[in-house]
Amino acid sequence: MKIKAIKDFPPPTTKTQVRSFLGIVGYYAHYIPNYSEIASPLTDALKGKIKRENITWDERCEKTFAELKGKLVSKPILFAPDFSKDFILQTDASDIGAGVALSQKINCEEHPILYLSKKFSRAEINYSTVERELAAIIFGLKRLKHYLDGQKFIIETDHNPLKYLNKIGGSNPRLQRWALSLQPFKFEIRHKPGKLHGNAD
């Protein structure tokens, strides 16, 4: 995350700008306690049929904006990995890049260990949705092999078809190759809806 970009983000004046800011915040929303409650003045500002209209920027919006920026520029509390517990690899892909979060549940509460992200190459941008989502998983596994090799872990994705990875390869050589590269790992793929998948989103 680019701290300077967050610090310099100007107060939004349109719904488009509010969506842009909430999109950035949403990347880490899973680790902001009471995020929905804190962000509600900004999400309320998006209500109405006209998507691009100006908004009324009041004191509640300003307070929320400042609070969320403060949470984003402060360092998250990252936990050291515990190799006696299962890891959770959360991945997500957009049109332009991939985000990955590695976490574990400790005392029934999920804690982040680290975050990764990458921008897609020109070739990767042209991948289909399922290819980009699987590319995010492959990226995470390659970078985090020293954590995950020989360990049981869960892959959480908001792309439901990846649960049926063995069936979706079909005649696509790229998907078949990637599916084969996953075989040495001990994992279970779980679908996590996008609205619950904020930390890797």
CSV table of C-alpha atoms in Angstrom, one decimal:
chain,number,residue,atom,x,y,z
A,1,MET,CA,0.0,0.0,0.0
A,2,LYS,CA,1.4,3.4,-0.9
A,3,ILE,CA,1.1,5.5,2.3
A,4,LYS,CA,1.7,8.8,0.6
A,5,ALA,CA,-1.1,8.2,-1.8
A,6,ILE,CA,-3.5,7.6,1.1
A,7,LYS,CA,-2.2,10.6,3.0
A,8,ASP,CA,-2.6,12.9,0.0
A,9,PHE,CA,-6.0,11.5,-1.1
A,10,PRO,CA,-8.3,14.7,-1.2
A,11,PRO,CA,-11.7,14.8,0.4
A,12,PRO,CA,-14.1,13.3,-2.2
A,13,THR,CA,-16.7,15.6,-3.8
A,14,THR,CA,-18.4,13.1,-6.1
A,15,LYS,CA,-19.8,9.6,-5.8
A,16,THR,CA,-17.1,8.4,-8.1
A,17,GLN,CA,-14.4,9.7,-5.8
A,18,VAL,CA,-16.1,8.2,-2.8
A,19,ARG,CA,-16.2,4.8,-4.5
A,20,SER,CA,-12.5,5.1,-5.4
A,21,PHE,CA,-11.6,5.9,-1.8
A,22,LEU,CA,-13.7,3.0,-0.4
A,23,GLY,CA,-12.1,0.7,-2.9
A,24,ILE,CA,-8.7,1.5,-1.5
A,25,VAL,CA,-10.0,1.1,2.1
A,26,GLY,CA,-11.8,-2.1,1.2
A,27,TYR,CA,-8.5,-3.8,0.5
A,28,TYR,CA,-7.9,-3.8,4.2
A,29,ALA,CA,-11.4,-3.6,5.5
A,30,HIS,CA,-11.2,-7.1,7.0
A,31,TYR,CA,-8.6,-5.9,9.5
A,32,ILE,CA,-10.4,-2.7,10.5
A,33,PRO,CA,-12.7,-3.4,13.5
A,34,ASN,CA,-16.2,-2.2,12.9
A,35,TYR,CA,-15.4,-1.2,9.4
A,36,SER,CA,-19.0,-1.2,8.2
A,37,GLU,CA,-20.1,1.0,11.0
A,38,ILE,CA,-17.2,3.5,10.6
A,39,ALA,CA,-17.6,3.7,6.9
A,40,SER,CA,-21.4,4.1,6.9
A,41,PRO,CA,-21.5,7.9,6.4
A,42,LEU,CA,-19.5,7.4,3.2
A,43,THR,CA,-21.6,4.5,2.0
A,44,ASP,CA,-24.7,6.4,2.8
A,45,ALA,CA,-23.4,9.2,0.6
A,46,LEU,CA,-23.6,6.8,-2.4
A,47,LYS,CA,-27.3,6.3,-2.1
A,48,GLY,CA,-29.5,7.5,-4.9
A,49,LYS,CA,-30.0,6.6,-8.5
A,50,ILE,CA,-27.5,9.0,-10.1
A,51,LYS,CA,-24.1,7.3,-9.9
A,52,ARG,CA,-21.9,10.3,-10.8
A,53,GLU,CA,-23.5,13.2,-9.0
A,54,ASN,CA,-21.8,15.4,-6.5
A,55,ILE,CA,-22.3,14.7,-2.8
A,56,THR,CA,-22.8,16.8,0.3
A,57,TRP,CA,-19.6,16.5,2.3
A,58,ASP,CA,-20.6,17.1,5.9
A,59,GLU,CA,-18.9,16.8,9.2
A,60,ARG,CA,-19.7,13.1,9.6
A,61,CYS,CA,-18.2,12.4,6.2
A,62,GLU,CA,-15.1,14.4,7.1
A,63,LYS,CA,-14.7,12.6,10.4
A,64,THR,CA,-15.1,9.1,8.7
A,65,PHE,CA,-12.7,10.0,6.0
A,66,ALA,CA,-10.0,11.1,8.5
A,67,GLU,CA,-10.5,8.0,10.7
A,68,LEU,CA,-10.2,5.6,7.8
A,69,LYS,CA,-7.2,7.3,6.4
A,70,GLY,CA,-5.6,7.1,9.9
A,71,LYS,CA,-6.2,3.4,10.1
A,72,LEU,CA,-4.8,2.9,6.6
A,73,VAL,CA,-1.5,4.7,7.2
A,74,SER,CA,-0.9,3.1,10.6
A,75,LYS,CA,0.9,-0.1,10.5
A,76,PRO,CA,-1.3,-3.2,10.8
A,77,ILE,CA,-0.6,-5.6,13.7
A,78,LEU,CA,1.0,-8.5,11.9
A,79,PHE,CA,1.4,-11.8,13.7
A,80,ALA,CA,4.3,-14.3,13.6
A,81,PRO,CA,3.3,-17.6,11.9
A,82,ASP,CA,2.6,-20.6,14.0
A,83,PHE,CA,3.5,-23.7,12.0
A,84,SER,CA,1.4,-25.9,14.3
A,85,LYS,CA,-1.8,-24.2,12.9
A,86,ASP,CA,-3.3,-24.2,9.5
A,87,PHE,CA,-2.6,-21.2,7.2
A,88,ILE,CA,-5.3,-19.3,5.3
A,89,LEU,CA,-4.3,-18.0,1.9
A,90,GLN,CA,-6.7,-15.3,0.7
A,91,THR,CA,-6.4,-14.3,-2.9
A,92,ASP,CA,-8.2,-11.9,-5.3
A,93,ALA,CA,-7.7,-10.6,-8.8
A,94,SER,CA,-8.9,-7.5,-10.5
A,95,ASP,CA,-8.5,-6.4,-14.1
A,96,ILE,CA,-5.1,-4.9,-13.3
A,97,GLY,CA,-3.5,-7.0,-10.5
A,98,ALA,CA,-3.6,-9.6,-7.7
A,99,GLY,CA,-3.8,-9.3,-4.0
A,100,VAL,CA,-2.8,-11.9,-1.5
A,101,ALA,CA,-3.1,-12.1,2.3
A,102,LEU,CA,-1.7,-14.9,4.5
A,103,SER,CA,-3.4,-15.3,7.9
A,104,GLN,CA,-4.1,-17.8,10.7
A,105,LYS,CA,-6.9,-18.2,13.2
A,106,ILE,CA,-5.7,-17.8,16.8
A,107,ASN,CA,-8.3,-18.3,19.5
A,108,CYS,CA,-11.0,-18.3,16.9
A,109,GLU,CA,-9.9,-14.8,15.6
A,110,GLU,CA,-8.2,-14.4,12.3
A,111,HIS,CA,-4.9,-12.5,12.3
A,112,PRO,CA,-2.8,-11.3,9.3
A,113,ILE,CA,0.8,-12.5,8.8
A,114,LEU,CA,1.6,-10.6,5.6
A,115,TYR,CA,0.2,-9.0,2.5
A,116,LEU,CA,1.4,-9.3,-1.1
A,117,SER,CA,0.2,-7.7,-4.3
A,118,LYS,CA,1.3,-7.5,-7.9
A,119,LYS,CA,0.4,-5.6,-11.0
A,120,PHE,CA,-0.5,-7.8,-14.0
A,121,SER,CA,1.6,-7.8,-17.1
A,122,ARG,CA,0.0,-6.8,-20.4
A,123,ALA,CA,-0.4,-10.5,-21.3
A,124,GLU,CA,-2.0,-11.3,-17.9
A,125,ILE,CA,-4.5,-8.4,-18.2
A,126,ASN,CA,-5.9,-10.2,-21.3
A,127,TYR,CA,-6.5,-13.4,-19.3
A,128,SER,CA,-10.1,-14.5,-18.7
A,129,THR,CA,-11.5,-13.9,-15.2
A,130,VAL,CA,-10.9,-17.5,-14.0
A,131,GLU,CA,-7.3,-17.3,-15.4
A,132,ARG,CA,-6.6,-14.1,-13.5
A,133,GLU,CA,-8.1,-15.5,-10.3
A,134,LEU,CA,-6.0,-18.7,-10.6
A,135,ALA,CA,-2.9,-16.6,-11.5
A,136,ALA,CA,-3.4,-14.8,-8.1
A,137,ILE,CA,-3.3,-18.1,-6.3
A,138,ILE,CA,-0.2,-19.3,-8.2
A,139,PHE,CA,1.5,-15.9,-7.4
A,140,GLY,CA,0.7,-16.4,-3.7
A,141,LEU,CA,1.9,-20.0,-3.6
A,142,LYS,CA,5.1,-19.2,-5.4
A,143,ARG,CA,5.9,-16.3,-3.0
A,144,LEU,CA,4.8,-18.1,0.1
A,145,LYS,CA,6.1,-21.6,-0.6
A,146,HIS,CA,8.4,-21.5,2.4
A,147,TYR,CA,5.3,-21.1,4.6
A,148,LEU,CA,3.0,-23.5,2.8
A,149,ASP,CA,5.1,-26.3,1.6
A,150,GLY,CA,4.2,-29.5,3.6
A,151,GLN,CA,1.5,-27.6,5.6
A,152,LYS,CA,-2.2,-28.0,5.4
A,153,PHE,CA,-3.9,-24.7,4.4
A,154,ILE,CA,-7.1,-23.2,3.1
A,155,ILE,CA,-7.3,-21.1,0.0
A,156,GLU,CA,-10.1,-18.5,0.2
A,157,THR,CA,-11.3,-16.9,-3.1
A,158,ASP,CA,-14.3,-14.9,-4.1
A,159,HIS,CA,-14.4,-16.7,-7.4
A,160,ASN,CA,-16.7,-19.7,-6.8
A,161,PRO,CA,-15.7,-21.7,-10.0
A,162,LEU,CA,-12.2,-22.2,-8.5
A,163,LYS,CA,-13.8,-24.7,-6.1
A,164,TYR,CA,-14.1,-27.0,-9.0
A,165,LEU,CA,-10.5,-26.5,-10.2
A,166,ASN,CA,-10.2,-30.1,-11.4
A,167,LYS,CA,-13.1,-29.7,-13.8
A,168,ILE,CA,-12.6,-26.2,-15.2
A,169,GLY,CA,-9.2,-26.9,-16.9
A,170,GLY,CA,-10.9,-28.5,-19.8
A,171,SER,CA,-9.0,-27.8,-23.0
A,172,ASN,CA,-7.3,-24.7,-21.6
A,173,PRO,CA,-3.5,-25.6,-21.4
A,174,ARG,CA,-2.7,-22.8,-19.0
A,175,LEU,CA,-5.3,-23.8,-16.5
A,176,GLN,CA,-4.3,-27.5,-16.8
A,177,ARG,CA,-0.6,-26.6,-16.2
A,178,TRP,CA,-1.5,-24.4,-13.2
A,179,ALA,CA,-3.8,-27.1,-11.8
A,180,LEU,CA,-0.9,-29.6,-12.0
A,181,SER,CA,1.5,-27.2,-10.3
A,182,LEU,CA,-0.9,-27.1,-7.3
A,183,GLN,CA,-1.0,-30.9,-6.8
A,184,PRO,CA,2.1,-31.1,-4.4
A,185,PHE,CA,0.3,-28.7,-1.9
A,186,LYS,CA,-2.2,-29.8,0.8
A,187,PHE,CA,-5.1,-27.4,0.5
A,188,GLU,CA,-8.8,-26.9,0.4
A,189,ILE,CA,-10.4,-24.2,-1.7
A,190,ARG,CA,-13.2,-22.3,-0.1
A,191,HIS,CA,-15.5,-19.7,-1.7
A,192,LYS,CA,-15.7,-16.5,0.3
A,193,PRO,CA,-18.2,-13.9,-1.2
A,194,GLY,CA,-16.6,-10.6,-2.3
A,195,LYS,CA,-18.2,-8.6,0.5
A,196,LEU,CA,-16.5,-10.8,3.1
A,197,HIS,CA,-13.2,-11.0,1.2
A,198,GLY,CA,-12.0,-7.4,1.7
A,199,ASN,CA,-8.4,-8.1,2.9
A,200,ALA,CA,-7.2,-9.6,-0.4
A,201,ASP,CA,-9.6,-7.7,-2.6
